[in-house]
Amino acid sequence: MHNMNQQSFHFSPIGVARTPYPQKFGIARQSGLVPAAQAVIVLNAQFNADTVRGLDEFDYVWVQFVFHQTLDEGFSGLVRPPRLGGKIKKGVFATRSPHRPNAMGLSLLKLERIEYGQNIKLYLSGADLLDGTPILDIKPYLPHIESKPDAKGGFTEEHREVLNVQWLPESQNKGLNQETVALIEQSLAQDPRPAHQHGKDKEFVMQVSAYDVRFMCIQQTVYIISVTSTTDK
Ligand code: SAM
């Protein structure tokens, strides 16, 4: 009998996600954590309006994608979730780590609207995706079946405080629009620093859209030192 475990499958992306995150550092660690993080999924031209008929009746969609930037890095059976301060190991299948046997991701994103044109565009929010992420599939979220508010959440249930965010006076950039300010503040409040660099007086730079956001953390506060346009360089 043919051994199903030996089979391999070939999947091609149905589209690509455009997001404000050109780099991994600072991206929300889970979908929904940064509501201001917008993504636009641009479907390949072969997927016309028929393919999304009825989708706008749903508030949220499951998005399956490829962790394309870390695809070559392989995986190990045990990983150190950042939520646990990088100290405790959990099995790869007990985590949402990008480093998995099949580097596929799953995010629950809010469907804001659909734009119909040469390419269908899904406007989404709450994204945790790198710009250019290849999208494999989109499915509607079924709240009456899939929402399990009383379910155990394992190690992710541990209470985690968000940080306060303060703009240092010299960092105030009058040119930033409201959405970018919200995106910067919500992203930094999630504390993007690697666990082993907590407690150090270190400056970090996160890229948000076309800006370099320089910041440092002292106790529970993130101080934004400067926001500079990457296109002015
Ligand atoms: N919600 C998804 C899931 O559970 O499968 C992703 C969770 S994963 C912990 C989120 C992190 O994946 C982001 O913070 C970012 O560092 C990384 N990431 C996002 N898009 C990626 C991509 N295309 N390639 C590699 N890493 C990516």
PDB file of C-alpha atoms and ligand atoms in Angstrom:
ATOM      1  CA  MET A   1       0.000   0.000   0.000  1.00  0.00           C
ATOM      2  CA  HIS A   2       1.193   3.478  -0.785  1.00  0.00           C
ATOM      3  CA  ASN A   3       2.550   5.137   2.318  1.00  0.00           C
ATOM      4  CA  MET A   4       0.707   8.453   2.676  1.00  0.00           C
ATOM      5  CA  ASN A   5       3.425   9.740   4.975  1.00  0.00           C
ATOM      6  CA  GLN A   6       5.892   9.725   2.102  1.00  0.00           C
ATOM      7  CA  GLN A   7       3.731  11.945  -0.041  1.00  0.00           C
ATOM      8  CA  SER A   8       4.636  15.530  -0.636  1.00  0.00           C
ATOM      9  CA  PHE A   9       2.360  18.258  -1.856  1.00  0.00           C
ATOM     10  CA  HIS A  10       2.969  21.317  -3.894  1.00  0.00           C
ATOM     11  CA  PHE A  11       1.082  24.484  -2.987  1.00  0.00           C
ATOM     12  CA  SER A  12       1.374  27.773  -4.845  1.00  0.00           C
ATOM     13  CA  PRO A  13       0.567  31.109  -3.229  1.00  0.00           C
ATOM     14  CA  ILE A  14      -2.819  32.613  -4.111  1.00  0.00           C
ATOM     15  CA  GLY A  15      -1.491  36.098  -3.429  1.00  0.00           C
ATOM     16  CA  VAL A  16       0.816  38.223  -1.349  1.00  0.00           C
ATOM     17  CA  ALA A  17       0.410  40.321   1.811  1.00  0.00           C
ATOM     18  CA  ARG A  18       1.535  43.929   1.797  1.00  0.00           C
ATOM     19  CA  THR A  19       2.107  45.113   5.342  1.00  0.00           C
ATOM     20  CA  PRO A  20       3.859  47.981   7.146  1.00  0.00           C
ATOM     21  CA  TYR A  21       6.544  45.577   8.376  1.00  0.00           C
ATOM     22  CA  PRO A  22       9.610  45.381   6.095  1.00  0.00           C
ATOM     23  CA  GLN A  23      11.578  43.547   8.814  1.00  0.00           C
ATOM     24  CA  LYS A  24      10.739  40.851  11.340  1.00  0.00           C
ATOM     25  CA  PHE A  25      11.874  42.824  14.373  1.00  0.00           C
ATOM     26  CA  GLY A  26       8.901  44.529  16.002  1.00  0.00           C
ATOM     27  CA  ILE A  27       6.135  42.634  14.214  1.00  0.00           C
ATOM     28  CA  ALA A  28       3.324  41.692  16.560  1.00  0.00           C
ATOM     29  CA  ARG A  29       3.895  38.214  17.978  1.00  0.00           C
ATOM     30  CA  GLN A  30       0.343  37.195  17.254  1.00  0.00           C
ATOM     31  CA  SER A  31      -2.500  38.389  15.054  1.00  0.00           C
ATOM     32  CA  GLY A  32      -4.915  40.770  16.731  1.00  0.00           C
ATOM     33  CA  LEU A  33      -2.391  42.105  19.254  1.00  0.00           C
ATOM     34  CA  VAL A  34      -1.795  45.256  17.203  1.00  0.00           C
ATOM     35  CA  PRO A  35      -5.172  46.265  15.751  1.00  0.00           C
ATOM     36  CA  ALA A  36      -3.551  49.182  13.852  1.00  0.00           C
ATOM     37  CA  ALA A  37      -1.355  46.797  11.833  1.00  0.00           C
ATOM     38  CA  GLN A  38      -3.067  46.795   8.477  1.00  0.00           C
ATOM     39  CA  ALA A  39      -2.415  44.293   5.741  1.00  0.00           C
ATOM     40  CA  VAL A  40      -3.609  44.183   2.178  1.00  0.00           C
ATOM     41  CA  ILE A  41      -3.739  40.759   0.603  1.00  0.00           C
ATOM     42  CA  VAL A  42      -3.461  41.147  -3.144  1.00  0.00           C
ATOM     43  CA  LEU A  43      -4.865  38.055  -4.823  1.00  0.00           C
ATOM     44  CA  ASN A  44      -3.272  36.795  -8.006  1.00  0.00           C
ATOM     45  CA  ALA A  45      -5.182  37.952 -11.078  1.00  0.00           C
ATOM     46  CA  GLN A  46      -6.593  34.469 -11.748  1.00  0.00           C
ATOM     47  CA  PHE A  47      -8.741  34.766  -8.605  1.00  0.00           C
ATOM     48  CA  ASN A  48     -11.590  36.989  -9.722  1.00  0.00           C
ATOM     49  CA  ALA A  49     -14.567  38.409  -7.816  1.00  0.00           C
ATOM     50  CA  ASP A  50     -16.307  35.002  -7.858  1.00  0.00           C
ATOM     51  CA  THR A  51     -13.653  33.580  -5.528  1.00  0.00           C
ATOM     52  CA  VAL A  52     -14.558  35.996  -2.731  1.00  0.00           C
ATOM     53  CA  ARG A  53     -18.314  36.138  -3.259  1.00  0.00           C
ATOM     54  CA  GLY A  54     -19.920  36.075   0.210  1.00  0.00           C
ATOM     55  CA  LEU A  55     -16.676  36.699   2.074  1.00  0.00           C
ATOM     56  CA  ASP A  56     -17.673  40.256   2.980  1.00  0.00           C
ATOM     57  CA  GLU A  57     -20.432  38.778   5.174  1.00  0.00           C
ATOM     58  CA  PHE A  58     -17.722  37.758   7.648  1.00  0.00           C
ATOM     59  CA  ASP A  59     -15.877  39.995  10.094  1.00  0.00           C
ATOM     60  CA  TYR A  60     -12.750  37.842  10.426  1.00  0.00           C
ATOM     61  CA  VAL A  61     -10.795  35.535   8.158  1.00  0.00           C
ATOM     62  CA  TRP A  62      -8.230  32.817   8.784  1.00  0.00           C
ATOM     63  CA  VAL A  63      -5.176  33.485   6.668  1.00  0.00           C
ATOM     64  CA  GLN A  64      -2.747  30.651   5.960  1.00  0.00           C
ATOM     65  CA  PHE A  65       0.672  31.701   4.783  1.00  0.00           C
ATOM     66  CA  VAL A  66       4.306  30.719   4.394  1.00  0.00           C
ATOM     67  CA  PHE A  67       6.961  31.932   6.842  1.00  0.00           C
ATOM     68  CA  HIS A  68       9.003  32.607   3.724  1.00  0.00           C
ATOM     69  CA  GLN A  69      11.790  34.564   5.352  1.00  0.00           C
ATOM     70  CA  THR A  70      12.785  31.819   7.769  1.00  0.00           C
ATOM     71  CA  LEU A  71      11.979  28.890   5.509  1.00  0.00           C
ATOM     72  CA  ASP A  72      15.634  27.882   5.143  1.00  0.00           C
ATOM     73  CA  GLU A  73      16.314  27.908   8.884  1.00  0.00           C
ATOM     74  CA  GLY A  74      14.612  24.569   9.572  1.00  0.00           C
ATOM     75  CA  PHE A  75      13.137  23.728  12.935  1.00  0.00           C
ATOM     76  CA  SER A  76      13.910  21.989  16.180  1.00  0.00           C
ATOM     77  CA  GLY A  77      11.529  19.868  18.232  1.00  0.00           C
ATOM     78  CA  LEU A  78      11.798  22.213  21.201  1.00  0.00           C
ATOM     79  CA  VAL A  79      11.491  25.988  21.047  1.00  0.00           C
ATOM     80  CA  ARG A  80      11.741  28.795  23.574  1.00  0.00           C
ATOM     81  CA  PRO A  81       8.576  30.892  23.312  1.00  0.00           C
ATOM     82  CA  PRO A  82       9.340  34.609  23.851  1.00  0.00           C
ATOM     83  CA  ARG A  83       6.297  34.773  26.122  1.00  0.00           C
ATOM     84  CA  LEU A  84       8.140  32.632  28.653  1.00  0.00           C
ATOM     85  CA  GLY A  85      11.105  34.986  28.676  1.00  0.00           C
ATOM     86  CA  GLY A  86      13.094  32.659  26.421  1.00  0.00           C
ATOM     87  CA  LYS A  87      13.923  30.416  29.388  1.00  0.00           C
ATOM     88  CA  ILE A  88      11.491  27.528  29.080  1.00  0.00           C
ATOM     89  CA  LYS A  89      11.241  25.103  26.195  1.00  0.00           C
ATOM     90  CA  LYS A  90       8.028  23.809  24.676  1.00  0.00           C
ATOM     91  CA  GLY A  91       7.420  21.379  21.844  1.00  0.00           C
ATOM     92  CA  VAL A  92       7.233  22.992  18.439  1.00  0.00           C
ATOM     93  CA  PHE A  93       3.646  21.800  18.034  1.00  0.00           C
ATOM     94  CA  ALA A  94       2.747  23.452  21.358  1.00  0.00           C
ATOM     95  CA  THR A  95       3.846  26.830  20.001  1.00  0.00           C
ATOM     96  CA  ARG A  96       3.169  29.256  17.180  1.00  0.00           C
ATOM     97  CA  SER A  97       6.850  29.449  16.268  1.00  0.00           C
ATOM     98  CA  PRO A  98       7.679  30.245  12.614  1.00  0.00           C
ATOM     99  CA  HIS A  99      10.299  27.471  12.737  1.00  0.00           C
ATOM    100  CA  ARG A 100       8.217  24.379  12.033  1.00  0.00           C
ATOM    101  CA  PRO A 101       8.512  21.216   9.922  1.00  0.00           C
ATOM    102  CA  ASN A 102       6.184  22.860   7.385  1.00  0.00           C
ATOM    103  CA  ALA A 103       6.752  26.605   7.670  1.00  0.00           C
ATOM    104  CA  MET A 104       3.084  27.508   7.520  1.00  0.00           C
ATOM    105  CA  GLY A 105       1.455  30.249   9.547  1.00  0.00           C
ATOM    106  CA  LEU A 106      -2.135  30.853  10.559  1.00  0.00           C
ATOM    107  CA  SER A 107      -3.468  34.276  11.490  1.00  0.00           C
ATOM    108  CA  LEU A 108      -6.926  35.486  12.390  1.00  0.00           C
ATOM    109  CA  LEU A 109      -7.339  38.900  10.795  1.00  0.00           C
ATOM    110  CA  LYS A 110     -10.187  41.376  10.739  1.00  0.00           C
ATOM    111  CA  LEU A 111     -11.641  41.843   7.284  1.00  0.00           C
ATOM    112  CA  GLU A 112     -12.201  45.571   6.886  1.00  0.00           C
ATOM    113  CA  ARG A 113     -13.222  45.618   3.216  1.00  0.00           C
ATOM    114  CA  ILE A 114     -12.711  44.078  -0.176  1.00  0.00           C
ATOM    115  CA  GLU A 115     -11.633  46.071  -3.204  1.00  0.00           C
ATOM    116  CA  TYR A 116     -12.582  44.738  -6.605  1.00  0.00           C
ATOM    117  CA  GLY A 117     -10.216  45.556  -9.454  1.00  0.00           C
ATOM    118  CA  GLN A 118      -7.703  43.914 -11.765  1.00  0.00           C
ATOM    119  CA  ASN A 119      -6.554  42.101  -8.630  1.00  0.00           C
ATOM    120  CA  ILE A 120      -8.913  41.549  -5.717  1.00  0.00           C
ATOM    121  CA  LYS A 121      -7.584  43.225  -2.572  1.00  0.00           C
ATOM    122  CA  LEU A 122      -8.560  42.241   0.969  1.00  0.00           C
ATOM    123  CA  TYR A 123      -7.997  45.030   3.499  1.00  0.00           C
ATOM    124  CA  LEU A 124      -7.314  43.504   6.889  1.00  0.00           C
ATOM    125  CA  SER A 125      -6.233  44.619  10.342  1.00  0.00           C
ATOM    126  CA  GLY A 126      -4.444  43.042  13.295  1.00  0.00           C
ATOM    127  CA  ALA A 127      -1.684  41.662  11.092  1.00  0.00           C
ATOM    128  CA  ASP A 128       1.443  39.869  12.313  1.00  0.00           C
ATOM    129  CA  LEU A 129       2.885  39.387   8.831  1.00  0.00           C
ATOM    130  CA  LEU A 130       6.045  40.490   7.147  1.00  0.00           C
ATOM    131  CA  ASP A 131       5.629  42.564   4.007  1.00  0.00           C
ATOM    132  CA  GLY A 132       5.716  40.214   1.008  1.00  0.00           C
ATOM    133  CA  THR A 133       4.402  37.158   2.871  1.00  0.00           C
ATOM    134  CA  PRO A 134       3.082  34.560   0.407  1.00  0.00           C
ATOM    135  CA  ILE A 135      -0.547  33.675   1.130  1.00  0.00           C
ATOM    136  CA  LEU A 136      -1.711  30.080   0.709  1.00  0.00           C
ATOM    137  CA  ASP A 137      -5.383  30.269   1.628  1.00  0.00           C
ATOM    138  CA  ILE A 138      -8.136  32.398   3.111  1.00  0.00           C
ATOM    139  CA  LYS A 139     -11.131  31.024   4.974  1.00  0.00           C
ATOM    140  CA  PRO A 140     -13.960  32.714   6.872  1.00  0.00           C
ATOM    141  CA  TYR A 141     -13.860  32.624  10.668  1.00  0.00           C
ATOM    142  CA  LEU A 142     -17.005  30.978  12.061  1.00  0.00           C
ATOM    143  CA  PRO A 143     -17.583  32.599  15.467  1.00  0.00           C
ATOM    144  CA  HIS A 144     -20.496  30.396  16.555  1.00  0.00           C
ATOM    145  CA  ILE A 145     -18.335  27.267  16.093  1.00  0.00           C
ATOM    146  CA  GLU A 146     -14.726  28.382  16.441  1.00  0.00           C
ATOM    147  CA  SER A 147     -14.948  30.737  19.401  1.00  0.00           C
ATOM    148  CA  LYS A 148     -14.155  28.842  22.631  1.00  0.00           C
ATOM    149  CA  PRO A 149     -13.933  31.533  25.305  1.00  0.00           C
ATOM    150  CA  ASP A 150     -13.630  29.034  28.179  1.00  0.00           C
ATOM    151  CA  ALA A 151     -10.834  26.968  26.615  1.00  0.00           C
ATOM    152  CA  LYS A 152      -7.433  26.565  28.291  1.00  0.00           C
ATOM    153  CA  GLY A 153      -4.713  28.696  26.718  1.00  0.00           C
ATOM    154  CA  GLY A 154      -1.667  26.853  28.061  1.00  0.00           C
ATOM    155  CA  PHE A 155       1.455  28.874  28.712  1.00  0.00           C
ATOM    156  CA  THR A 156       0.073  31.829  26.760  1.00  0.00           C
ATOM    157  CA  GLU A 157      -2.410  32.567  29.532  1.00  0.00           C
ATOM    158  CA  GLU A 158       0.252  33.989  31.778  1.00  0.00           C
ATOM    159  CA  HIS A 159      -0.623  37.615  32.300  1.00  0.00           C
ATOM    160  CA  ARG A 160       1.547  39.936  30.317  1.00  0.00           C
ATOM    161  CA  GLU A 161       1.432  43.655  30.797  1.00  0.00           C
ATOM    162  CA  VAL A 162       1.737  46.007  27.906  1.00  0.00           C
ATOM    163  CA  LEU A 163       4.336  48.751  28.220  1.00  0.00           C
ATOM    164  CA  ASN A 164       3.574  52.446  28.446  1.00  0.00           C
ATOM    165  CA  VAL A 165       4.757  54.391  25.428  1.00  0.00           C
ATOM    166  CA  GLN A 166       6.192  57.884  25.672  1.00  0.00           C
ATOM    167  CA  TRP A 167       7.411  60.126  22.899  1.00  0.00           C
ATOM    168  CA  LEU A 168      10.505  62.051  23.928  1.00  0.00           C
ATOM    169  CA  PRO A 169       9.991  65.735  23.035  1.00  0.00           C
ATOM    170  CA  GLU A 170      12.591  65.723  20.252  1.00  0.00           C
ATOM    171  CA  SER A 171      11.029  62.637  18.668  1.00  0.00           C
ATOM    172  CA  GLN A 172       7.708  64.308  17.892  1.00  0.00           C
ATOM    173  CA  ASN A 173       7.245  64.097  14.166  1.00  0.00           C
ATOM    174  CA  LYS A 174       4.413  66.290  13.008  1.00  0.00           C
ATOM    175  CA  GLY A 175       4.396  64.587   9.617  1.00  0.00           C
ATOM    176  CA  LEU A 176       3.145  61.246  10.933  1.00  0.00           C
ATOM    177  CA  ASN A 177      -0.463  60.436  10.259  1.00  0.00           C
ATOM    178  CA  GLN A 178      -2.727  59.080  12.997  1.00  0.00           C
ATOM    179  CA  GLU A 179      -2.611  55.506  11.718  1.00  0.00           C
ATOM    180  CA  THR A 180       1.180  55.454  11.774  1.00  0.00           C
ATOM    181  CA  VAL A 181       1.263  56.904  15.290  1.00  0.00           C
ATOM    182  CA  ALA A 182      -1.206  54.225  16.452  1.00  0.00           C
ATOM    183  CA  LEU A 183       0.788  51.497  14.721  1.00  0.00           C
ATOM    184  CA  ILE A 184       4.048  52.628  16.315  1.00  0.00           C
ATOM    185  CA  GLU A 185       2.521  52.975  19.774  1.00  0.00           C
ATOM    186  CA  GLN A 186       0.656  49.649  19.692  1.00  0.00           C
ATOM    187  CA  SER A 187       3.688  47.791  18.301  1.00  0.00           C
ATOM    188  CA  LEU A 188       6.052  49.151  20.945  1.00  0.00           C
ATOM    189  CA  ALA A 189       3.555  48.585  23.771  1.00  0.00           C
ATOM    190  CA  GLN A 190       3.885  44.864  22.984  1.00  0.00           C
ATOM    191  CA  ASP A 191       7.591  45.051  23.866  1.00  0.00           C
ATOM    192  CA  PRO A 192       9.396  43.815  20.759  1.00  0.00           C
ATOM    193  CA  ARG A 193      12.722  43.313  22.559  1.00  0.00           C
ATOM    194  CA  PRO A 194      14.155  39.817  22.648  1.00  0.00           C
ATOM    195  CA  ALA A 195      13.697  38.343  26.135  1.00  0.00           C
ATOM    196  CA  HIS A 196      17.436  38.193  26.861  1.00  0.00           C
ATOM    197  CA  GLN A 197      17.803  41.920  26.275  1.00  0.00           C
ATOM    198  CA  HIS A 198      15.331  43.052  28.877  1.00  0.00           C
ATOM    199  CA  GLY A 199      16.822  45.179  31.588  1.00  0.00           C
ATOM    200  CA  LYS A 200      19.638  46.489  29.405  1.00  0.00           C
ATOM    201  CA  ASP A 201      20.097  50.159  28.517  1.00  0.00           C
ATOM    202  CA  LYS A 202      20.046  49.533  24.836  1.00  0.00           C
ATOM    203  CA  GLU A 203      18.591  51.386  21.883  1.00  0.00           C
ATOM    204  CA  PHE A 204      16.574  49.423  19.344  1.00  0.00           C
ATOM    205  CA  VAL A 205      15.377  50.358  15.882  1.00  0.00           C
ATOM    206  CA  MET A 206      12.164  49.023  14.461  1.00  0.00           C
ATOM    207  CA  GLN A 207      11.037  49.689  10.913  1.00  0.00           C
ATOM    208  CA  VAL A 208       7.419  50.690  10.494  1.00  0.00           C
ATOM    209  CA  SER A 209       6.377  51.449   6.922  1.00  0.00           C
ATOM    210  CA  ALA A 210       8.995  53.870   5.652  1.00  0.00           C
ATOM    211  CA  TYR A 211      10.217  54.925   9.104  1.00  0.00           C
ATOM    212  CA  ASP A 212      12.999  53.923  11.429  1.00  0.00           C
ATOM    213  CA  VAL A 213      11.650  54.106  14.964  1.00  0.00           C
ATOM    214  CA  ARG A 214      14.418  54.345  17.546  1.00  0.00           C
ATOM    215  CA  PHE A 215      13.450  53.494  21.102  1.00  0.00           C
ATOM    216  CA  MET A 216      14.625  52.273  24.453  1.00  0.00           C
ATOM    217  CA  CYS A 217      12.877  50.782  27.463  1.00  0.00           C
ATOM    218  CA  ILE A 218      13.232  51.683  31.099  1.00  0.00           C
ATOM    219  CA  GLN A 219      11.216  49.437  33.368  1.00  0.00           C
ATOM    220  CA  GLN A 220       7.637  49.406  32.067  1.00  0.00           C
ATOM    221  CA  THR A 221       7.998  52.358  29.706  1.00  0.00           C
ATOM    222  CA  VAL A 222       9.156  52.545  26.107  1.00  0.00           C
ATOM    223  CA  TYR A 223      10.681  55.873  25.160  1.00  0.00           C
ATOM    224  CA  ILE A 224      10.559  56.795  21.487  1.00  0.00           C
ATOM    225  CA  ILE A 225      13.813  58.583  20.765  1.00  0.00           C
ATOM    226  CA  SER A 226      13.341  59.404  17.097  1.00  0.00           C
ATOM    227  CA  VAL A 227      11.262  58.570  14.051  1.00  0.00           C
ATOM    228  CA  THR A 228      13.074  59.166  10.784  1.00  0.00           C
ATOM    229  CA  SER A 229      11.979  58.545   7.244  1.00  0.00           C
ATOM    230  CA  THR A 230      13.989  55.776   5.578  1.00  0.00           C
ATOM    231  CA  THR A 231      13.414  57.409   2.188  1.00  0.00           C
ATOM    232  CA  ASP A 232      15.228  60.629   3.253  1.00  0.00           C
ATOM    233  CA  LYS A 233      18.536  58.777   3.648  1.00  0.00           C
TER     234      LYS A 233
HETATM  235  N1  SAM B   1      -0.232  34.058  13.749  1.00  0.00           N
HETATM  236  C1  SAM B   1       0.759  33.245  13.044  1.00  0.00           C
HETATM  237  C2  SAM B   1       0.732  31.812  13.515  1.00  0.00           C
HETATM  238  O1  SAM B   1       0.342  31.571  14.655  1.00  0.00           O
HETATM  239  O2  SAM B   1       1.098  30.937  12.730  1.00  0.00           O
HETATM  240  C3  SAM B   1       2.165  33.815  13.210  1.00  0.00           C
HETATM  241  C4  SAM B   1       2.701  33.769  14.606  1.00  0.00           C
HETATM  242  S1  SAM B   1       4.437  34.019  14.616  1.00  0.00           S
HETATM  243  C5  SAM B   1       4.845  33.849  16.313  1.00  0.00           C
HETATM  244  C6  SAM B   1       4.534  35.760  14.339  1.00  0.00           C
HETATM  245  C7  SAM B   1       5.919  36.181  13.986  1.00  0.00           C
HETATM  246  O3  SAM B   1       6.303  35.557  12.774  1.00  0.00           O
HETATM  247  C8  SAM B   1       6.062  37.655  13.714  1.00  0.00           C
HETATM  248  O4  SAM B   1       6.270  38.367  14.904  1.00  0.00           O
HETATM  249  C9  SAM B   1       7.282  37.704  12.798  1.00  0.00           C
HETATM  250  O5  SAM B   1       8.463  37.785  13.564  1.00  0.00           O
HETATM  251  C10 SAM B   1       7.262  36.353  12.107  1.00  0.00           C
HETATM  252  N2  SAM B   1       6.858  36.438  10.694  1.00  0.00           N
HETATM  253  C11 SAM B   1       5.763  37.034  10.187  1.00  0.00           C
HETATM  254  N3  SAM B   1       5.713  36.876   8.846  1.00  0.00           N
HETATM  255  C12 SAM B   1       6.823  36.139   8.510  1.00  0.00           C
HETATM  256  C13 SAM B   1       7.324  35.637   7.283  1.00  0.00           C
HETATM  257  N4  SAM B   1       6.696  35.859   6.140  1.00  0.00           N
HETATM  258  N5  SAM B   1       8.493  34.936   7.314  1.00  0.00           N
HETATM  259  C14 SAM B   1       9.124  34.702   8.488  1.00  0.00           C
HETATM  260  N6  SAM B   1       8.686  35.164   9.682  1.00  0.00           N
HETATM  261  C15 SAM B   1       7.546  35.872   9.696  1.00  0.00           C
END
